[in-house]
Amino acid sequence: MKIPLLDLKAQYGSIKSKVDNALMRVVESQYFVLSEEVASLEKEICAYCGVSGAAGVASGTDALILAMKALGIKEGDFVITSPFTFFATGEAISILGARPVFADIDPKTYNLDPAKTEEVIKDMDIETRLKVKAVIPVHLYGQCADMDAFGALNEEYGVKIIEDSAQAIGASYKGKKAGSFGDAGAFSFFPSKNLGAFGDGGMVLSNDEKVIERIMELRVHGSRQMYIHEEVGYNSRLDSLQAAILRIKLNELDAWLDRRRIIAEKYDAAFSGLDLVTPFVAESNKHTYHQYTIAYSERDALLRYLGKKGISSRVYYPVPLHLQPCYKDLGYSIGSFPLAEKAAEEVLSLPIYSELTDEKIEYIIQNVTDFVKS
Ligand SMILES: Cc1ncc(COP(=O)(O)O)c(C=O)c1O
């Protein structure tokens, strides 16, 4: 049996006529960039996430860059984030000329640990502390970080909180949705995301009208009025074809997330007696299982074994950000963040998507169990 990590073709098959009609609607309109389609998606995502403003942009990476820029992050500022995330989180900070500063993770959820974040701030001398302008908690694998605790850091130290919600659309913490807590939330619509486009796309959400207005200006070359440029901006626009597809998918999202949770429950139950760690879900959280990620001491051998059995699995992420070659100059080394480093050695994500059949789930369970028991 062959089981891919994600089957987007099967997803497309389940909504084909609706998507095709939406695409034709855009083609007929001949409005391809921003447009009513993007404005409608922005409104719909605001309603879904319980936030007052949204701005569609070209990618999740741009969503982070533009959110920070709109919040005033600039060259020389320090921004604290997780070392255990996709590279784009750190990259967005660096692109603005700011300096990424890392703090270790909570080993249960793999999210940035707010207590360790505070320790990092407290360990700085006063002058350096004043440079810390923002913290980016990442809602990794589809589960929210501890947002009350990050809210407290905002109050105590005046740092902006930007949620990297790229993997977590629909996830909630104490009943509120990811992307609705901080000064801004950044989303990615990369095709493999739980709400994925047919190409790149992203969005910034914020309850601060000024932040959204600034991003709407920044995304079109810093311009409010055609050919008049208030500042040097970007070309970072969501296109209408992507928005039309995303509007169709948004209607299906909750049903897809429910199916992911059912699959996760099946995996949890089947793996409970095995010598591996299943995903921990904090009591305050509703997980969306963008990834179903286990931790296992002989992870690489398990990955190879599953591959031989036709089952794709993947390591998100094998090299923490503080050990990336391009961040050598930041002065970190092996041992700087032991929990992130351990996670990078042990995590493995298994196939999870709403079209995964019970037969395939059983096959995955059987093979993981056979290997771990052997
Ligand atoms: C945690 C995280 N942050 C940022 C991004 C960047 O999003 P994009 O690929 O849309 O630029 C991703 C997506 O891959 C991500 O997983």
mmCIF file of C-alpha atoms and ligand atoms in Angstrom, residues 58-64 84-92 136-141 164-168 186-193 199-203 290 316-317, ligand 1:
data_model
loop_
_atom_site.group_PDB
_atom_site.id
_atom_site.type_symbol
_atom_site.label_atom_id
_atom_site.label_comp_id
_atom_site.label_asym_id
_atom_site.label_seq_id
_atom_site.Cartn_x
_atom_site.Cartn_y
_atom_site.Cartn_z
ATOM 1 C CA ALA A 58 1.412 36.863 -1.029
ATOM 2 C CA SER A 59 2.587 34.248 1.516
ATOM 3 C CA GLY A 60 2.812 33.359 5.180
ATOM 4 C CA THR A 61 6.382 34.633 5.224
ATOM 5 C CA ASP A 62 5.209 38.001 3.888
ATOM 6 C CA ALA A 63 2.391 37.980 6.456
ATOM 7 C CA LEU A 64 5.046 37.824 9.200
ATOM 8 C CA PHE A 84 11.823 24.917 16.770
ATOM 9 C CA THR A 85 9.770 26.156 13.836
ATOM 10 C CA PHE A 86 9.890 26.456 10.070
ATOM 11 C CA PHE A 87 12.783 28.696 9.026
ATOM 12 C CA ALA A 88 10.459 31.454 7.759
ATOM 13 C CA THR A 89 9.681 32.594 11.309
ATOM 14 C CA GLY A 90 13.298 33.580 11.929
ATOM 15 C CA GLU A 91 13.868 34.638 8.342
ATOM 16 C CA ALA A 92 11.065 37.217 8.493
ATOM 17 C CA ILE A 136 6.526 35.568 18.008
ATOM 18 C CA PRO A 137 4.923 32.489 19.534
ATOM 19 C CA VAL A 138 4.437 29.820 16.860
ATOM 20 C CA HIS A 139 1.318 27.629 17.087
ATOM 21 C CA LEU A 140 3.266 24.571 15.983
ATOM 22 C CA TYR A 141 1.600 21.549 14.358
ATOM 23 C CA ASP A 164 2.760 32.751 13.809
ATOM 24 C CA SER A 165 -0.512 31.000 13.013
ATOM 25 C CA ALA A 166 0.738 29.564 9.706
ATOM 26 C CA GLN A 167 -0.031 26.005 10.841
ATOM 27 C CA ALA A 168 -3.016 26.711 13.040
ATOM 28 C CA ALA A 186 0.095 35.721 10.471
ATOM 29 C CA PHE A 187 -1.401 32.919 8.376
ATOM 30 C CA SER A 188 -0.068 30.871 5.483
ATOM 31 C CA PHE A 189 -2.169 29.386 2.688
ATOM 32 C CA PHE A 190 0.695 27.305 1.294
ATOM 33 C CA PRO A 191 -0.974 24.318 -0.474
ATOM 34 C CA SER A 192 -0.167 21.801 2.275
ATOM 35 C CA LYS A 193 -1.685 23.899 5.063
ATOM 36 C CA GLY A 199 -0.044 28.281 -4.843
ATOM 37 C CA ASP A 200 1.344 30.726 -2.299
ATOM 38 C CA GLY A 201 -0.819 32.976 -0.185
ATOM 39 C CA GLY A 202 -1.045 34.459 3.275
ATOM 40 C CA MET A 203 -2.999 36.817 5.507
ATOM 41 C CA HIS A 290 -1.910 20.176 10.951
ATOM 42 C CA TYR A 316 9.338 18.829 11.045
ATOM 43 C CA TYR A 317 12.037 20.112 11.734
HETATM 44 C C1 LIG B 1 5.388 27.998 11.226
HETATM 45 C C2 LIG B 1 5.454 28.603 9.856
HETATM 46 N N1 LIG B 1 5.740 29.906 9.727
HETATM 47 C C3 LIG B 1 5.795 30.500 8.531
HETATM 48 C C4 LIG B 1 5.557 29.805 7.377
HETATM 49 C C5 LIG B 1 5.719 30.498 6.060
HETATM 50 O O1 LIG B 1 4.590 30.427 5.257
HETATM 51 P P1 LIG B 1 4.736 30.461 3.654
HETATM 52 O O2 LIG B 1 5.322 29.182 3.215
HETATM 53 O O3 LIG B 1 3.319 30.643 3.196
HETATM 54 O O4 LIG B 1 5.577 31.637 3.321
HETATM 55 C C6 LIG B 1 5.234 28.445 7.451
HETATM 56 C C7 LIG B 1 4.926 27.678 6.241
HETATM 57 O O5 LIG B 1 5.529 26.898 5.693
HETATM 58 C C8 LIG B 1 5.199 27.823 8.727
HETATM 59 O O6 LIG B 1 4.931 26.523 8.846
#
